[in-house]
Amino acid sequence: LTPYPYDPAKAKALLAEAGYNGEKVQLVSERGRWLKDTEISEAVADMLRSVGFNVQLTFLSFQEWLATLFDVTRAPDMQFSSHSNPMFDADRTFTACLASTGTQSTYQNVELDALIDEARSELDPKVRQSMYESIGKTAYDDPAWASLVNVKDIYGLSTRVAWEPRQDGRILLSEITLK
């Protein structure tokens, strides 16, 4: 899959085609939980406004934000979230963000839900990979979310500490030694 192009003119045309008339669009975020979360949310709101959306950006406390994220009845039009996948398994992302039963999803596609469930229990790695590629293509063609940035963890270490960061972001004390 290729990245979506940055095309403000097309975005404006799609808004006009959809019959958007400047109705308020709610974007909910929080501050201070993830690296540059405030700045990313403000930039997204500004980019949406520049193509014609009437965006109301609201920052919630982390507790309020979690309550909104995990309660579909409180779902705003858009919500900023950070998602990790330390298991490096597509099921974590697709189940949480795309399945209608997901903790971070308001997307509804019964056929896709069935495919996600089927892929989760597929034992043949090649078949499972193919299934996840199909799910990914569906999500790409009918996006339920937009991936914006890939944040790298930042660590500060003493020269007396011997440790290498893990790709999964976990910090295991058993892997840290003093020189």
PDB file of C-alpha atoms in Angstrom:
ATOM      1  CA  LEU A   1       0.000   0.000   0.000  1.00  0.00           C
ATOM      2  CA  THR A   2       1.239   3.460  -0.784  1.00  0.00           C
ATOM      3  CA  PRO A   3       0.794   6.503   1.463  1.00  0.00           C
ATOM      4  CA  TYR A   4      -2.271   8.622   0.786  1.00  0.00           C
ATOM      5  CA  PRO A   5      -1.280  11.729  -1.178  1.00  0.00           C
ATOM      6  CA  TYR A   6      -1.492  15.156   0.410  1.00  0.00           C
ATOM      7  CA  ASP A   7      -4.125  16.767  -1.773  1.00  0.00           C
ATOM      8  CA  PRO A   8      -6.057  19.677  -0.208  1.00  0.00           C
ATOM      9  CA  ALA A   9      -7.826  20.441  -3.505  1.00  0.00           C
ATOM     10  CA  LYS A  10      -9.201  16.903  -3.690  1.00  0.00           C
ATOM     11  CA  ALA A  11     -10.245  17.099  -0.027  1.00  0.00           C
ATOM     12  CA  LYS A  12     -12.200  20.292  -0.741  1.00  0.00           C
ATOM     13  CA  ALA A  13     -13.842  18.671  -3.769  1.00  0.00           C
ATOM     14  CA  LEU A  14     -14.806  15.585  -1.746  1.00  0.00           C
ATOM     15  CA  LEU A  15     -16.350  17.775   0.960  1.00  0.00           C
ATOM     16  CA  ALA A  16     -18.409  19.601  -1.658  1.00  0.00           C
ATOM     17  CA  GLU A  17     -19.418  16.294  -3.288  1.00  0.00           C
ATOM     18  CA  ALA A  18     -20.500  14.931   0.109  1.00  0.00           C
ATOM     19  CA  GLY A  19     -22.677  18.000   0.686  1.00  0.00           C
ATOM     20  CA  TYR A  20     -20.798  19.194   3.751  1.00  0.00           C
ATOM     21  CA  ASN A  21     -22.199  22.561   4.848  1.00  0.00           C
ATOM     22  CA  GLY A  22     -19.868  23.592   7.630  1.00  0.00           C
ATOM     23  CA  GLU A  23     -21.430  21.542  10.406  1.00  0.00           C
ATOM     24  CA  LYS A  24     -19.276  21.398  13.524  1.00  0.00           C
ATOM     25  CA  VAL A  25     -16.895  18.431  13.580  1.00  0.00           C
ATOM     26  CA  GLN A  26     -15.617  17.425  16.989  1.00  0.00           C
ATOM     27  CA  LEU A  27     -11.982  16.359  17.438  1.00  0.00           C
ATOM     28  CA  VAL A  28     -11.146  15.138  20.939  1.00  0.00           C
ATOM     29  CA  SER A  29      -7.626  14.731  22.274  1.00  0.00           C
ATOM     30  CA  GLU A  30      -5.701  14.945  25.511  1.00  0.00           C
ATOM     31  CA  ARG A  31      -2.472  16.629  26.556  1.00  0.00           C
ATOM     32  CA  GLY A  32       0.733  15.192  27.872  1.00  0.00           C
ATOM     33  CA  ARG A  33       0.129  11.465  27.526  1.00  0.00           C
ATOM     34  CA  TRP A  34       2.098  10.894  24.317  1.00  0.00           C
ATOM     35  CA  LEU A  35       5.011  12.669  22.756  1.00  0.00           C
ATOM     36  CA  LYS A  36       3.811  15.810  20.925  1.00  0.00           C
ATOM     37  CA  ASP A  37       0.135  14.824  21.295  1.00  0.00           C
ATOM     38  CA  THR A  38      -1.002  18.442  21.692  1.00  0.00           C
ATOM     39  CA  GLU A  39       0.998  19.641  18.701  1.00  0.00           C
ATOM     40  CA  ILE A  40      -0.182  16.759  16.490  1.00  0.00           C
ATOM     41  CA  SER A  41      -3.835  17.351  17.430  1.00  0.00           C
ATOM     42  CA  GLU A  42      -3.537  21.089  16.765  1.00  0.00           C
ATOM     43  CA  ALA A  43      -1.844  20.467  13.409  1.00  0.00           C
ATOM     44  CA  VAL A  44      -4.536  17.982  12.347  1.00  0.00           C
ATOM     45  CA  ALA A  45      -7.301  20.414  13.352  1.00  0.00           C
ATOM     46  CA  ASP A  46      -5.620  23.203  11.373  1.00  0.00           C
ATOM     47  CA  MET A  47      -5.177  21.009   8.272  1.00  0.00           C
ATOM     48  CA  LEU A  48      -8.845  19.982   8.438  1.00  0.00           C
ATOM     49  CA  ARG A  49      -9.898  23.622   8.822  1.00  0.00           C
ATOM     50  CA  SER A  50      -7.759  24.627   5.835  1.00  0.00           C
ATOM     51  CA  VAL A  51      -9.825  22.401   3.532  1.00  0.00           C
ATOM     52  CA  GLY A  52     -13.160  23.586   4.921  1.00  0.00           C
ATOM     53  CA  PHE A  53     -14.014  21.581   8.015  1.00  0.00           C
ATOM     54  CA  ASN A  54     -15.490  23.453  10.971  1.00  0.00           C
ATOM     55  CA  VAL A  55     -13.362  21.680  13.581  1.00  0.00           C
ATOM     56  CA  GLN A  56     -13.857  22.070  17.313  1.00  0.00           C
ATOM     57  CA  LEU A  57     -10.742  20.742  19.042  1.00  0.00           C
ATOM     58  CA  THR A  58     -11.312  19.731  22.652  1.00  0.00           C
ATOM     59  CA  PHE A  59      -8.659  18.573  25.086  1.00  0.00           C
ATOM     60  CA  LEU A  60      -9.833  16.268  27.867  1.00  0.00           C
ATOM     61  CA  SER A  61      -8.107  15.027  30.979  1.00  0.00           C
ATOM     62  CA  PHE A  62      -6.610  11.602  30.415  1.00  0.00           C
ATOM     63  CA  GLN A  63      -9.346   9.987  32.553  1.00  0.00           C
ATOM     64  CA  GLU A  64     -12.094  11.722  30.514  1.00  0.00           C
ATOM     65  CA  TRP A  65     -10.299  10.833  27.298  1.00  0.00           C
ATOM     66  CA  LEU A  66     -10.155   7.134  28.287  1.00  0.00           C
ATOM     67  CA  ALA A  67     -13.831   7.160  29.232  1.00  0.00           C
ATOM     68  CA  THR A  68     -14.622   8.595  25.786  1.00  0.00           C
ATOM     69  CA  LEU A  69     -12.331   6.160  23.963  1.00  0.00           C
ATOM     70  CA  PHE A  70     -13.830   3.068  25.563  1.00  0.00           C
ATOM     71  CA  ASP A  71     -17.520   4.081  25.444  1.00  0.00           C
ATOM     72  CA  VAL A  72     -18.935   4.066  21.934  1.00  0.00           C
ATOM     73  CA  THR A  73     -21.972   6.066  23.089  1.00  0.00           C
ATOM     74  CA  ARG A  74     -19.618   8.975  23.862  1.00  0.00           C
ATOM     75  CA  ALA A  75     -17.670   8.712  20.597  1.00  0.00           C
ATOM     76  CA  PRO A  76     -16.868  12.107  19.070  1.00  0.00           C
ATOM     77  CA  ASP A  77     -16.599  12.614  15.321  1.00  0.00           C
ATOM     78  CA  MET A  78     -12.830  12.153  15.593  1.00  0.00           C
ATOM     79  CA  GLN A  79     -10.508  11.233  18.435  1.00  0.00           C
ATOM     80  CA  PHE A  80      -6.718  11.422  18.586  1.00  0.00           C
ATOM     81  CA  SER A  81      -5.150   8.264  19.937  1.00  0.00           C
ATOM     82  CA  SER A  82      -1.753   6.686  20.052  1.00  0.00           C
ATOM     83  CA  HIS A  83      -1.539   2.974  19.342  1.00  0.00           C
ATOM     84  CA  SER A  84       1.320   0.592  19.929  1.00  0.00           C
ATOM     85  CA  ASN A  85       1.816  -2.938  18.760  1.00  0.00           C
ATOM     86  CA  PRO A  86       4.573  -4.497  20.879  1.00  0.00           C
ATOM     87  CA  MET A  87       3.563  -8.007  19.766  1.00  0.00           C
ATOM     88  CA  PHE A  88       4.220  -7.116  16.090  1.00  0.00           C
ATOM     89  CA  ASP A  89       0.975  -8.914  15.202  1.00  0.00           C
ATOM     90  CA  ALA A  90      -1.617  -7.295  12.937  1.00  0.00           C
ATOM     91  CA  ASP A  91      -4.414  -8.759  15.063  1.00  0.00           C
ATOM     92  CA  ARG A  92      -3.718  -6.275  17.860  1.00  0.00           C
ATOM     93  CA  THR A  93      -4.236  -3.284  15.572  1.00  0.00           C
ATOM     94  CA  PHE A  94      -7.091  -4.658  13.496  1.00  0.00           C
ATOM     95  CA  THR A  95      -9.017  -5.934  16.522  1.00  0.00           C
ATOM     96  CA  ALA A  96      -8.615  -2.712  18.529  1.00  0.00           C
ATOM     97  CA  CYS A  97      -8.982  -0.139  15.760  1.00  0.00           C
ATOM     98  CA  LEU A  98     -11.046  -1.754  13.002  1.00  0.00           C
ATOM     99  CA  ALA A  99     -13.296  -4.505  14.386  1.00  0.00           C
ATOM    100  CA  SER A 100     -16.731  -3.269  15.410  1.00  0.00           C
ATOM    101  CA  THR A 101     -16.110  -4.805  18.848  1.00  0.00           C
ATOM    102  CA  GLY A 102     -12.719  -3.085  19.148  1.00  0.00           C
ATOM    103  CA  THR A 103     -11.821  -0.887  22.081  1.00  0.00           C
ATOM    104  CA  GLN A 104     -10.846   1.991  19.782  1.00  0.00           C
ATOM    105  CA  SER A 105     -13.352   1.521  16.975  1.00  0.00           C
ATOM    106  CA  THR A 106     -16.733   2.789  15.884  1.00  0.00           C
ATOM    107  CA  TYR A 107     -16.273   1.293  12.407  1.00  0.00           C
ATOM    108  CA  GLN A 108     -18.959  -1.204  11.361  1.00  0.00           C
ATOM    109  CA  ASN A 109     -18.312  -3.875   8.726  1.00  0.00           C
ATOM    110  CA  VAL A 110     -19.722  -7.335   9.518  1.00  0.00           C
ATOM    111  CA  GLU A 111     -17.789  -9.062   6.709  1.00  0.00           C
ATOM    112  CA  LEU A 112     -14.527  -7.521   7.890  1.00  0.00           C
ATOM    113  CA  ASP A 113     -15.277  -8.518  11.504  1.00  0.00           C
ATOM    114  CA  ALA A 114     -15.640 -12.130  10.345  1.00  0.00           C
ATOM    115  CA  LEU A 115     -12.351 -11.976   8.416  1.00  0.00           C
ATOM    116  CA  ILE A 116     -10.525 -10.492  11.435  1.00  0.00           C
ATOM    117  CA  ASP A 117     -11.886 -13.293  13.634  1.00  0.00           C
ATOM    118  CA  GLU A 118     -10.935 -15.916  11.050  1.00  0.00           C
ATOM    119  CA  ALA A 119      -7.410 -14.522  10.610  1.00  0.00           C
ATOM    120  CA  ARG A 120      -6.852 -14.510  14.372  1.00  0.00           C
ATOM    121  CA  SER A 121      -7.186 -18.291  14.513  1.00  0.00           C
ATOM    122  CA  GLU A 122      -5.453 -19.152  11.226  1.00  0.00           C
ATOM    123  CA  LEU A 123      -2.390 -21.305  11.934  1.00  0.00           C
ATOM    124  CA  ASP A 124      -0.753 -21.260   8.500  1.00  0.00           C
ATOM    125  CA  PRO A 125       1.514 -18.152   8.523  1.00  0.00           C
ATOM    126  CA  LYS A 126       1.251 -17.607   4.751  1.00  0.00           C
ATOM    127  CA  VAL A 127      -2.538 -17.838   4.739  1.00  0.00           C
ATOM    128  CA  ARG A 128      -2.722 -15.594   7.809  1.00  0.00           C
ATOM    129  CA  GLN A 129      -0.432 -13.042   6.131  1.00  0.00           C
ATOM    130  CA  SER A 130      -2.642 -13.036   3.043  1.00  0.00           C
ATOM    131  CA  MET A 131      -5.739 -12.536   5.177  1.00  0.00           C
ATOM    132  CA  TYR A 132      -4.152  -9.611   7.014  1.00  0.00           C
ATOM    133  CA  GLU A 133      -3.084  -8.047   3.721  1.00  0.00           C
ATOM    134  CA  SER A 134      -6.707  -8.280   2.550  1.00  0.00           C
ATOM    135  CA  ILE A 135      -7.932  -6.678   5.788  1.00  0.00           C
ATOM    136  CA  GLY A 136      -5.294  -3.955   5.428  1.00  0.00           C
ATOM    137  CA  LYS A 137      -6.388  -3.249   1.839  1.00  0.00           C
ATOM    138  CA  THR A 138     -10.018  -2.952   2.969  1.00  0.00           C
ATOM    139  CA  ALA A 139      -8.987  -0.520   5.725  1.00  0.00           C
ATOM    140  CA  TYR A 140      -6.915   1.428   3.195  1.00  0.00           C
ATOM    141  CA  ASP A 141      -9.799   1.663   0.705  1.00  0.00           C
ATOM    142  CA  ASP A 142     -12.380   2.626   3.370  1.00  0.00           C
ATOM    143  CA  PRO A 143     -10.250   4.196   6.108  1.00  0.00           C
ATOM    144  CA  ALA A 144     -11.590   4.103   9.647  1.00  0.00           C
ATOM    145  CA  TRP A 145      -8.491   5.884  10.941  1.00  0.00           C
ATOM    146  CA  ALA A 146      -5.460   7.749   9.692  1.00  0.00           C
ATOM    147  CA  SER A 147      -1.988   6.788  10.821  1.00  0.00           C
ATOM    148  CA  LEU A 148      -0.026  10.004  11.232  1.00  0.00           C
ATOM    149  CA  VAL A 149       3.334   9.409  12.846  1.00  0.00           C
ATOM    150  CA  ASN A 150       5.613   6.635  14.006  1.00  0.00           C
ATOM    151  CA  VAL A 151       6.973   7.736  17.365  1.00  0.00           C
ATOM    152  CA  LYS A 152      10.326   6.431  18.495  1.00  0.00           C
ATOM    153  CA  ASP A 153      10.882   6.082  22.216  1.00  0.00           C
ATOM    154  CA  ILE A 154      13.544   8.309  23.703  1.00  0.00           C
ATOM    155  CA  TYR A 155      15.735   7.046  26.541  1.00  0.00           C
ATOM    156  CA  GLY A 156      18.226   8.816  28.761  1.00  0.00           C
ATOM    157  CA  LEU A 157      20.977   6.624  30.153  1.00  0.00           C
ATOM    158  CA  SER A 158      23.929   6.922  32.434  1.00  0.00           C
ATOM    159  CA  THR A 159      27.293   5.802  31.088  1.00  0.00           C
ATOM    160  CA  ARG A 160      27.253   3.297  33.975  1.00  0.00           C
ATOM    161  CA  VAL A 161      24.213   1.490  32.557  1.00  0.00           C
ATOM    162  CA  ALA A 162      24.537  -1.328  30.015  1.00  0.00           C
ATOM    163  CA  TRP A 163      21.255  -1.738  28.133  1.00  0.00           C
ATOM    164  CA  GLU A 164      19.912  -1.741  24.585  1.00  0.00           C
ATOM    165  CA  PRO A 165      16.320  -0.601  23.919  1.00  0.00           C
ATOM    166  CA  ARG A 166      13.999  -3.302  22.612  1.00  0.00           C
ATOM    167  CA  GLN A 167      11.977  -2.934  19.412  1.00  0.00           C
ATOM    168  CA  ASP A 168       8.769  -3.721  21.312  1.00  0.00           C
ATOM    169  CA  GLY A 169       9.316  -0.786  23.696  1.00  0.00           C
ATOM    170  CA  ARG A 170       9.351  -2.957  26.816  1.00  0.00           C
ATOM    171  CA  ILE A 171      11.883  -2.228  29.518  1.00  0.00           C
ATOM    172  CA  LEU A 172      12.839  -5.428  31.326  1.00  0.00           C
ATOM    173  CA  LEU A 173      14.963  -4.854  34.391  1.00  0.00           C
ATOM    174  CA  SER A 174      16.495  -8.306  33.914  1.00  0.00           C
ATOM    175  CA  GLU A 175      18.157  -6.969  30.735  1.00  0.00           C
ATOM    176  CA  ILE A 176      19.803  -3.990  32.461  1.00  0.00           C
ATOM    177  CA  THR A 177      23.161  -4.178  34.160  1.00  0.00           C
ATOM    178  CA  LEU A 178      25.543  -1.697  35.743  1.00  0.00           C
ATOM    179  CA  LYS A 179      29.077  -1.339  34.470  1.00  0.00           C
TER     180      LYS A 179
END
